[in-house]
Coordinates of C-alpha atoms and ligand atoms in Angstrom, one line a residue:
X9 CA 0.0 0.0 0.0
X10 CA 1.2 3.5 -0.7
X11 CA -0.2 5.9 1.9
X12 CA -0.4 9.5 0.9
X13 CA -0.9 12.7 2.8
X14 CA -3.4 15.4 2.0
X15 CA -3.9 18.9 3.5
X16 CA -6.6 19.5 6.1
X17 CA -7.5 22.6 4.0
X18 CA -7.9 20.4 0.9
X19 CA -6.3 22.2 -2.0
X20 CA -3.4 20.6 -3.8
X21 CA -2.5 17.0 -4.6
X22 CA -1.7 14.5 -1.9
X23 CA 2.0 14.0 -1.4
X24 CA 4.1 11.0 -0.3
X25 CA 5.2 10.6 3.3
X26 CA 8.8 11.7 2.6
X27 CA 7.5 14.9 0.8
X28 CA 5.2 15.7 3.8
X29 CA 8.2 15.3 6.2
X30 CA 10.3 17.7 4.1
X31 CA 7.6 20.3 3.7
X32 CA 6.2 20.2 7.2
X33 CA 3.2 22.5 6.5
X34 CA 1.1 22.1 3.3
X35 CA 1.3 25.0 0.9
X36 CA -2.3 26.1 1.6
X37 CA -1.4 26.5 5.3
X38 CA -3.2 23.2 6.3
X39 CA -1.7 20.2 8.1
X40 CA -0.9 17.0 6.3
X41 CA -3.1 14.0 7.3
X42 CA -2.9 10.4 6.0
X43 CA -5.6 9.6 3.5
X44 CA -6.5 6.7 5.7
X45 CA -5.3 5.4 9.1
X46 CA -3.7 2.0 8.7
X47 CA -4.8 -0.9 10.9
X48 CA -2.4 -2.5 13.5
X49 CA -0.2 -4.8 11.3
X50 CA 0.5 -7.4 14.0
X51 CA -1.7 -9.1 16.7
X52 CA -1.5 -7.8 20.3
X53 CA -0.1 -11.2 21.2
X54 CA 2.9 -10.7 18.9
X55 CA 3.2 -7.1 19.9
X56 CA 3.7 -7.8 23.6
X57 CA 7.1 -9.4 23.1
X58 CA 8.5 -6.7 20.9
X59 CA 11.3 -4.2 21.8
X60 CA 10.7 -0.5 21.4
X61 CA 12.7 -0.5 18.2
X62 CA 10.7 -3.4 16.8
X63 CA 7.5 -1.7 17.7
X64 CA 8.7 1.5 16.1
X65 CA 9.4 -0.4 12.9
X66 CA 6.1 -2.2 12.5
X67 CA 4.1 1.0 13.2
X68 CA 6.1 3.5 11.3
X69 CA 6.3 1.4 8.2
X70 CA 2.5 1.5 7.9
X71 CA 2.6 5.3 7.8
X72 CA 5.9 6.1 6.0
X73 CA 5.2 3.8 3.1
X74 CA 7.7 5.3 0.7
X75 CA 10.7 4.6 3.0
X76 CA 12.3 1.2 2.5
X77 CA 12.6 -1.2 5.3
X78 CA 16.3 -0.6 5.5
X79 CA 16.0 3.1 5.6
X80 CA 13.4 2.9 8.4
X81 CA 15.4 0.4 10.4
X82 CA 18.5 2.6 10.1
X83 CA 16.6 5.7 11.2
X84 CA 15.2 3.9 14.2
X85 CA 18.6 2.4 15.2
X86 CA 20.2 5.9 15.1
X87 CA 17.4 7.5 17.1
X88 CA 16.7 5.1 19.9
X89 CA 20.2 4.1 21.1
X90 CA 22.4 4.6 24.1
X91 CA 21.6 8.3 24.3
X92 CA 18.6 7.1 26.1
X93 CA 19.4 6.1 29.7
X94 CA 17.4 2.9 29.6
X95 CA 17.3 0.0 27.1
X96 CA 13.5 -0.1 27.1
X97 CA 13.4 3.6 26.0
X98 CA 10.0 4.2 27.5
X99 CA 9.5 2.5 30.8
X100 CA 6.2 2.0 32.6
X101 CA 6.1 2.7 36.3
X102 CA 3.1 1.3 38.3
X103 CA 2.2 3.8 41.0
X104 CA -1.0 3.5 43.1
X105 CA -3.7 2.5 40.6
X106 CA -2.1 4.0 37.4
X107 CA 0.8 3.3 35.0
X108 CA 3.2 6.2 34.3
X109 CA 4.6 6.0 30.8
X110 CA 8.0 7.7 31.3
X111 CA 8.9 9.5 28.0
X112 CA 11.8 11.4 29.6
X113 CA 14.7 9.0 29.3
X114 CA 16.2 10.6 26.2
X115 CA 19.1 13.1 25.8
X116 CA 17.2 16.2 26.9
X117 CA 15.0 14.5 29.5
X118 CA 11.6 15.6 28.1
X119 CA 9.2 13.8 25.8
X120 CA 10.1 15.9 22.7
X121 CA 13.1 13.6 22.4
X122 CA 10.8 10.7 21.4
X123 CA 10.2 12.4 18.1
X124 CA 13.1 14.8 17.7
X125 CA 15.7 12.1 18.0
X126 CA 14.3 10.4 14.8
X127 CA 13.1 13.4 12.8
X128 CA 16.5 14.5 11.5
X129 CA 17.1 11.0 10.1
X130 CA 13.7 10.8 8.5
X131 CA 14.4 14.2 7.0
X132 CA 17.8 13.4 5.5
X133 CA 16.4 10.2 4.0
X134 CA 13.5 12.2 2.6
X135 CA 15.9 14.7 1.1
X136 CA 17.8 11.9 -0.7
X137 CA 14.6 10.3 -1.9
X138 CA 13.3 13.5 -3.4
X139 CA 16.6 14.4 -5.1
X140 CA 17.1 17.4 -2.9
X141 CA 20.7 18.5 -3.5
X142 CA 20.7 21.3 -1.0
X143 CA 21.6 21.0 2.6
X144 CA 18.7 21.4 5.0
X145 CA 18.6 24.3 7.4
X146 CA 16.3 23.9 10.4
X147 CA 15.2 27.2 11.9
X148 CA 13.5 27.1 15.3
X149 CA 12.3 29.7 17.8
X150 CA 12.0 28.2 21.3
X151 CA 10.6 29.1 24.7
X152 CA 12.9 26.4 26.1
X153 CA 12.3 22.7 25.6
X154 CA 11.9 22.3 21.8
X155 CA 15.1 24.2 21.0
X156 CA 17.3 21.9 23.0
X157 CA 15.6 18.7 21.8
X158 CA 15.9 19.8 18.2
X159 CA 19.6 20.8 18.7
X160 CA 20.3 17.4 20.3
X161 CA 18.5 15.6 17.5
X162 CA 20.1 17.4 14.6
X163 CA 23.7 17.8 16.0
X164 CA 26.2 16.3 13.6
X165 CA 23.5 14.8 11.3
X166 CA 25.1 15.0 7.9
X167 CA 23.5 17.3 5.4
X168 CA 21.8 19.5 8.0
X169 CA 22.4 22.7 9.9
X170 CA 20.3 23.9 12.8
X171 CA 19.9 27.4 14.1
X172 CA 17.9 28.1 17.3
X173 CA 16.7 31.5 18.5
X174 CA 15.7 31.9 22.1
X175 CA 14.5 35.0 24.0
X176 CA 17.4 36.4 26.1
X177 CA 16.3 36.2 29.7
X178 CA 13.1 34.4 28.7
X179 CA 14.1 30.8 29.5
X180 CA 15.1 29.0 32.7
X181 CA 18.8 28.8 33.7
X182 CA 18.9 25.0 33.1
X183 CA 17.2 25.5 29.7
X184 CA 19.7 28.2 28.7
X185 CA 22.7 26.2 29.8
X186 CA 21.3 23.1 27.9
X187 CA 21.3 25.2 24.7
X188 CA 24.4 27.3 24.9
X189 CA 26.6 24.2 25.8
X190 CA 25.3 22.2 22.8
X191 CA 28.1 20.5 20.9
X192 CA 28.1 19.7 17.1
X193 CA 29.7 21.6 14.2
X194 CA 26.3 22.2 12.5
X195 CA 24.6 23.8 15.5
X196 CA 24.1 27.5 16.3
X197 CA 22.2 29.1 19.2
X198 CA 21.3 32.8 19.2
X199 CA 19.8 34.9 22.0
X200 CA 17.5 37.5 20.7
X201 CA 16.9 40.8 22.5
X202 CA 13.2 40.3 22.6
X203 CA 10.5 38.0 23.8
X204 CA 9.4 34.6 22.5
X205 CA 6.7 36.0 20.2
X206 CA 9.4 38.2 18.5
X207 CA 11.6 35.2 18.0
X208 CA 8.7 33.2 16.6
X209 CA 7.5 35.9 14.2
X210 CA 11.1 36.5 13.1
X211 CA 11.5 32.8 12.2
X212 CA 8.2 32.8 10.4
X213 CA 9.2 35.8 8.4
X214 CA 12.4 34.1 7.4
X215 CA 10.5 31.1 6.2
X216 CA 8.3 33.3 4.0
X217 CA 11.1 35.4 2.6
X218 CA 11.3 34.5 -1.1
X219 CA 14.4 36.6 -1.7
X220 CA 16.3 34.9 1.1
X221 CA 15.2 31.5 -0.2
X222 CA 16.7 32.3 -3.6
X223 CA 20.0 33.5 -2.0
X224 CA 20.1 30.3 0.1
X225 CA 19.4 28.1 -3.0
X226 CA 22.4 29.8 -4.7
X227 CA 24.6 28.6 -1.9
X228 CA 23.1 25.1 -1.6
X229 CA 20.8 25.6 1.4
X230 CA 17.1 25.3 1.9
X231 CA 14.9 25.8 5.0
X232 CA 12.8 23.1 6.7
X233 CA 10.9 23.0 9.9
X234 CA 11.0 20.7 12.9
X235 CA 7.9 22.0 14.6
X236 CA 5.3 19.7 16.1
X237 CA 2.9 19.7 13.2
X238 CA 5.4 17.8 11.0
X239 CA 4.1 14.2 10.4
X240 CA 7.7 13.2 11.0
X241 CA 7.1 14.1 14.7
X242 CA 3.5 12.8 14.9
X243 CA 4.1 9.3 13.6
X244 CA 7.0 8.4 16.0
X245 CA 4.6 9.4 18.9
X246 CA 2.1 6.7 18.0
X247 CA 4.7 4.1 18.7
X248 CA 4.9 4.5 22.5
X249 CA 1.1 4.0 23.0
X250 CA 1.3 0.7 21.1
X251 CA 4.5 -0.3 23.0
X252 CA 2.9 0.6 26.4
X253 CA -0.1 -1.6 25.7
X254 CA 2.2 -4.5 24.7
X255 CA 4.1 -4.1 28.0
X256 CA 0.9 -4.0 30.1
X257 CA 0.0 -7.3 28.4
X258 CA 3.4 -8.8 28.8
X259 CA 3.3 -7.9 32.5
X260 CA -0.1 -9.4 32.8
X261 CA -1.6 -6.2 34.1
X262 CA -4.3 -6.4 31.4
X263 CA -5.8 -9.2 29.3
X264 CA -5.6 -9.2 25.5
X265 CA -8.2 -6.8 24.1
X266 CA -8.9 -5.2 27.4
X267 CA -9.6 -1.5 26.9
X268 CA -7.4 1.0 28.7
X269 CA -7.6 4.8 29.2
X270 CA -4.8 7.2 28.6
X271 CA -4.3 10.6 30.2
X272 CA -2.1 13.1 28.4
X273 CA -0.7 16.5 29.7
X274 CA -1.5 18.6 26.7
X275 CA -0.3 21.8 25.1
X276 CA -0.1 21.7 21.3
X277 CA -2.3 18.6 21.1
X278 CA 0.4 16.5 19.3
X279 CA 0.9 13.8 21.9
X280 CA -2.8 13.1 22.5
X281 CA -3.5 13.2 18.8
X282 CA -0.9 10.4 18.4
X283 CA -2.9 8.4 21.0
X284 CA -6.1 9.0 19.0
X285 CA -4.4 7.7 15.9
X286 CA -3.2 4.6 17.8
X287 CA -6.9 4.1 18.8
X288 CA -7.9 4.4 15.2
X289 CA -5.4 1.8 14.3
X290 CA -7.3 -0.6 16.5
X291 CA -5.4 -0.3 19.8
X292 CA -7.9 -1.0 22.6
X293 CA -8.1 2.5 24.1
X294 CA -11.4 3.6 25.5
X295 CA -11.0 7.2 26.6
X296 CA -8.4 9.8 25.7
X297 CA -8.3 12.1 28.7
X298 CA -6.9 15.6 27.7
X299 CA -5.3 17.3 30.7
X300 CA -4.7 21.1 30.7
X301 CA -3.2 23.5 33.2
X302 CA -4.7 26.9 33.9
X303 CA -4.5 27.8 30.2
X304 CA -7.5 25.5 29.8
X305 CA -8.6 26.5 26.3
X306 CA -8.9 22.8 25.3
X307 CA -10.9 21.9 28.4
X308 CA -13.3 24.7 27.6
X309 CA -13.4 23.5 24.0
X310 CA -14.3 19.9 24.9
X311 CA -17.0 21.2 27.4
X312 CA -18.7 23.7 25.1
X313 CA -17.7 23.1 21.5
X314 CA -16.2 26.6 21.4
X315 CA -12.5 27.2 20.9
X316 CA -11.6 30.7 22.2
X317 CA -8.1 31.9 22.6
X318 CA -9.2 35.4 23.6
X319 CA -8.2 35.2 27.2
X320 CA -5.3 36.0 29.5
X321 CA -2.2 33.9 29.1
X322 CA -1.2 32.4 32.4
X323 CA 2.4 31.6 33.2
X324 CA 2.4 28.3 35.2
X325 CA 4.8 25.8 36.7
X326 CA 4.1 23.6 33.6
X327 CA 5.4 26.0 31.0
X328 CA 5.5 23.5 28.1
X329 CA 1.7 23.4 28.3
X330 CA 1.3 27.2 28.4
X331 CA -0.3 27.5 25.0
X332 CA -3.4 29.2 23.7
X333 CA -3.3 27.9 20.1
X334 CA -3.0 24.2 20.0
X335 CA -2.0 23.7 16.3
X336 CA -2.5 20.0 16.1
X337 CA -6.1 20.3 17.1
X338 CA -6.8 21.2 13.4
X339 CA -6.2 17.5 12.5
X340 CA -9.0 16.5 15.0
X341 CA -11.3 19.3 13.7
X342 CA -10.8 18.0 10.2
X343 CA -11.6 14.4 11.3
X344 CA -14.8 15.2 13.2
X345 CA -16.1 17.4 10.3
X346 CA -16.1 14.2 8.3
X347 CA -12.9 15.3 6.5
X348 CA -14.6 18.4 5.2
X349 CA -11.7 20.6 4.1
X350 CA -13.9 23.5 3.4
X351 CA -15.4 23.5 6.9
X352 CA -11.9 23.1 8.4
X353 CA -10.6 26.1 6.4
X354 CA -13.6 28.2 7.5
X355 CA -13.1 27.4 11.2
X356 CA -9.3 28.1 11.0
X357 CA -10.0 31.3 9.2
X358 CA -12.3 32.4 12.1
X359 CA -9.6 31.4 14.6
X360 CA -7.1 33.7 12.7
X361 CA -9.4 36.7 12.3
X362 CA -11.6 36.5 15.5
X363 CA -9.5 34.2 17.7
X364 CA -12.5 31.9 18.3
X365 CA -14.8 29.4 16.5
X366 CA -17.7 27.1 17.3
X367 CA -18.1 23.6 16.0
X368 CA -21.5 22.2 15.0
X369 CA -23.5 19.9 17.2
X370 CA -22.8 17.0 14.8
X371 CA -19.1 17.6 15.1
X372 CA -19.3 17.7 18.8
X373 CA -21.0 14.4 18.9
X374 CA -17.9 12.9 17.2
X375 CA -15.8 13.8 20.2
X376 CA -17.0 11.0 22.4
X377 CA -13.6 9.3 22.5
X378 CA -12.3 12.3 24.5
X379 CA -12.7 13.4 28.1
X380 CA -11.1 16.6 29.4
X381 CA -10.1 18.2 32.7
X382 CA -7.7 20.7 34.0
X383 CA -5.7 21.3 37.2
X384 CA -4.5 24.5 38.8
X385 CA -0.9 24.9 40.0
X386 CA -2.2 24.3 43.5
X387 CA -3.9 21.0 42.6
X388 CA -0.9 19.7 40.6
X389 CA 1.4 20.6 43.5
X390 CA -0.8 18.8 45.9
X391 CA -0.8 15.7 43.6
X392 CA 3.0 15.7 43.6
X393 CA 3.1 15.9 47.4
X394 CA 0.5 13.3 48.1
X395 CA 1.7 10.7 45.6
X396 CA 5.3 11.2 46.9
X397 CA 4.0 10.9 50.4
X398 CA 2.1 7.7 49.7
X399 CA 4.6 5.9 47.4
X400 CA 7.9 7.8 47.2
X401 CA 7.4 8.3 43.5
X402 CA 8.4 11.8 42.3
X403 CA 6.9 13.3 39.1
X404 CA 7.4 16.5 37.3
X405 CA 4.9 19.4 37.1
X406 CA 3.5 18.5 33.7
X407 CA 2.9 14.9 34.6
X408 CA 1.3 16.1 37.8
X409 CA -1.4 18.0 35.9
X410 CA -2.3 14.7 34.1
X411 CA -2.2 12.8 37.4
X412 CA -4.5 15.3 39.0
X413 CA -7.0 15.3 36.1
X414 CA -6.9 11.5 36.2
X415 CA -7.9 11.4 39.9
X416 CA -10.8 13.8 39.3
X417 CA -12.0 11.9 36.2
X418 CA -11.9 8.5 38.0
X419 CA -13.8 9.9 40.9
X420 CA -16.4 11.8 38.9
X421 CA -17.0 9.3 36.1
X422 CA -16.8 6.0 38.1
X423 CA -14.8 4.7 35.1
X424 CA -12.1 2.4 36.7
X425 CA -10.4 1.2 33.5
X426 CA -6.7 0.7 33.8
X427 CA -5.0 4.0 32.9
X428 CA -1.7 5.0 31.4
X429 CA -0.6 8.5 32.5
X430 CA 1.8 10.0 30.0
X431 CA 4.9 11.3 31.9
X432 CA 6.4 14.0 29.8
X433 CA 9.4 15.4 31.7
X434 CA 11.9 14.3 34.2
X435 CA 11.4 16.0 37.6
X436 CA 15.1 17.1 37.4
X437 CA 14.1 19.5 34.6
X438 CA 11.7 21.3 37.0
X439 CA 13.5 20.6 40.2
X440 CA 12.6 23.8 42.0
X441 CA 8.8 23.6 41.4
X442 CA 8.8 19.8 42.2
X443 CA 10.7 20.1 45.4
X444 CA 8.8 23.2 46.7
X445 CA 5.6 21.2 46.0
X446 CA 6.9 18.5 48.3
X447 CA 8.2 21.0 50.9
X448 CA 8.2 24.8 50.6
X449 CA 11.4 24.9 52.7
X450 CA 13.4 23.6 49.8
X451 CA 12.7 26.9 47.9
X452 CA 15.8 28.5 49.4
X453 CA 18.3 26.1 47.8
X454 CA 20.6 27.0 44.9
X455 CA 20.3 25.2 41.5
X456 CA 23.0 22.6 42.2
X457 CA 21.8 21.9 45.8
X458 CA 18.3 21.4 44.5
X459 CA 19.5 18.7 42.1
X460 CA 21.3 16.9 45.0
X461 CA 18.2 17.2 47.2
X462 CA 16.0 15.8 44.5
X463 CA 18.4 12.9 44.1
X464 CA 18.1 12.3 47.8
X465 CA 14.4 12.6 48.0
X466 CA 13.5 10.5 45.0
X467 CA 16.3 7.9 45.2
X468 CA 16.7 8.2 41.4
X469 CA 20.0 8.8 39.5
X470 CA 20.8 12.4 38.4
X471 CA 20.4 12.3 34.6
X472 CA 23.5 12.8 32.6
X473 CA 21.8 15.7 30.8
X474 CA 21.6 17.6 34.1
X475 CA 25.1 16.7 35.4
X476 CA 26.7 17.7 32.1
X477 CA 25.3 21.2 31.7
X478 CA 26.2 22.4 35.2
X479 CA 29.9 22.4 34.3
X480 CA 30.0 22.3 30.5
X481 CA 31.8 24.9 28.5
X482 CA 29.7 27.7 27.0
X483 CA 29.9 27.3 23.2
X484 CA 27.3 29.7 21.9
X485 CA 27.5 33.4 22.7
X486 CA 25.8 35.0 19.7
X487 CA 23.1 37.6 20.2
X488 CA 21.1 39.8 17.9
X489 CA 18.2 42.3 17.9
X490 CA 14.8 40.9 16.6
X491 CA 15.3 42.8 13.3
X492 CA 18.8 41.4 12.9
X493 CA 17.8 37.7 12.5
X494 CA 18.1 37.6 8.7
X495 CA 21.6 39.0 8.7
X496 CA 22.5 36.6 11.5
X497 CA 21.3 33.6 9.6
X498 CA 23.1 34.7 6.4
X499 CA 26.3 35.2 8.4
X500 CA 26.1 31.7 10.1
X501 CA 25.5 30.1 6.7
X502 CA 28.2 32.1 5.0
X503 CA 25.7 33.5 2.5
X504 CA 26.6 37.0 1.1
Ligands
PLP602 C1 5.6 19.7 24.7 C2 5.3 19.2 26.1 C3 4.0 18.9 26.5 C4 2.8 19.1 25.5 O1 2.8 18.2 24.5 P1 1.9 18.5 23.2 O2 2.2 17.4 22.2 O3 2.3 19.9 22.7 O4 0.4 18.5 23.6 C5 3.8 18.4 27.7 N1 4.8 18.3 28.6 C6 6.1 18.6 28.3 C7 7.1 18.4 29.3 C8 6.4 19.0 27.0 O5 7.7 19.3 26.7

């Protein structure tokens, strides 16, 4: 079978998987979706004995049908290797009545590694397949996590160059250190004298700059994007849901075919959308529980059928979920409209112009696979403290939002199906918030002492990623004003 990808906004011919990976966004501004969702290619019984890499192969080959088996296996082997601190890649921890799927054992200790460690390899293969002679330049604006995961993923990948812009003073100290100490001859990190929005709009303007594109082409470069709407990020995220189900089966926590629920701490709606696709493939998932923090635009959407970003933006202790426009939701909107590209474009147009849209009653009826909840910072902190108190297990602030929403859901719905809670970051990445939730007295500690204390409290190893950055050499010192980004990119690439 040769699966193709079409735009949610419907104009233009469907493209191959490798073309969708290279392009990222469709030309009409829509997101690429597969023309159909493939079924699970192996039985659950076979699945349960597979390694992470084997699971990745059988799932990804159903979606990326123009990649050869060798190409895919090679990408998988390069991505999920000893840069992860556990051979199982995505361990499941049973804590109280739930299973925490820990997606933070990769090089940057957050779940973005699950996809960003393989995307660069999928992209270089895609470039080769489509006779792209240029080298690929990845441009990213980051508020913290994505930049580092993309740097780690693309570092020293042949045929690529990565440039990351972050707002000077706008990221945490650990996040800054993680980026400015990044090794790799093809990596650049630039602090801009502005905020994240300015970095983001600056990058967007560079992508749309036709004159710049022509100049780059002359020197053998072309831009590509690593952001979370790329199907090269979405597809690898389906894998861990299938893998988790297999492990529950293998450990005899569930019986074959038993339906489970999943709870996902959500921002841009990529992670939970991957779970939805896993369900469409036939994985026995009952409810997809979408957990938000105080920026609860998704919770309100699932309650009312109205998406409304016109509200105050709240800075929370779970910053990677501080989002008011969840880009990947467009793929769900398209689906529940009965794949009506016209309807999708209309609603996204309203979002752009008015900041809000309402779905029809019929569309809302198609959302029955989902449940939604939100947790305040207070509630998430209380969850960290009480689960630690009861079990000794320490979770990060994003995972705590999901754990808190899960507790409420279970209590209010009476639905007691076994539940996988997706754990998206290591507590070491948010040591200060995590420790002060356990005991406010820890708030006075310095960064390094906090890490030591967390080690003591949790009884878990300090991740390499944290140890390394505290004493590593600063390699990136470049800065620029927001209106100097174009010049900076040209200078880095040696384009005159
Ligand atoms: C990105 C991120 C999320 C949100 O994931 P989405 O796919 O954007 O919904 C949650 N937690 C952490 C730690 C993240 O880095």
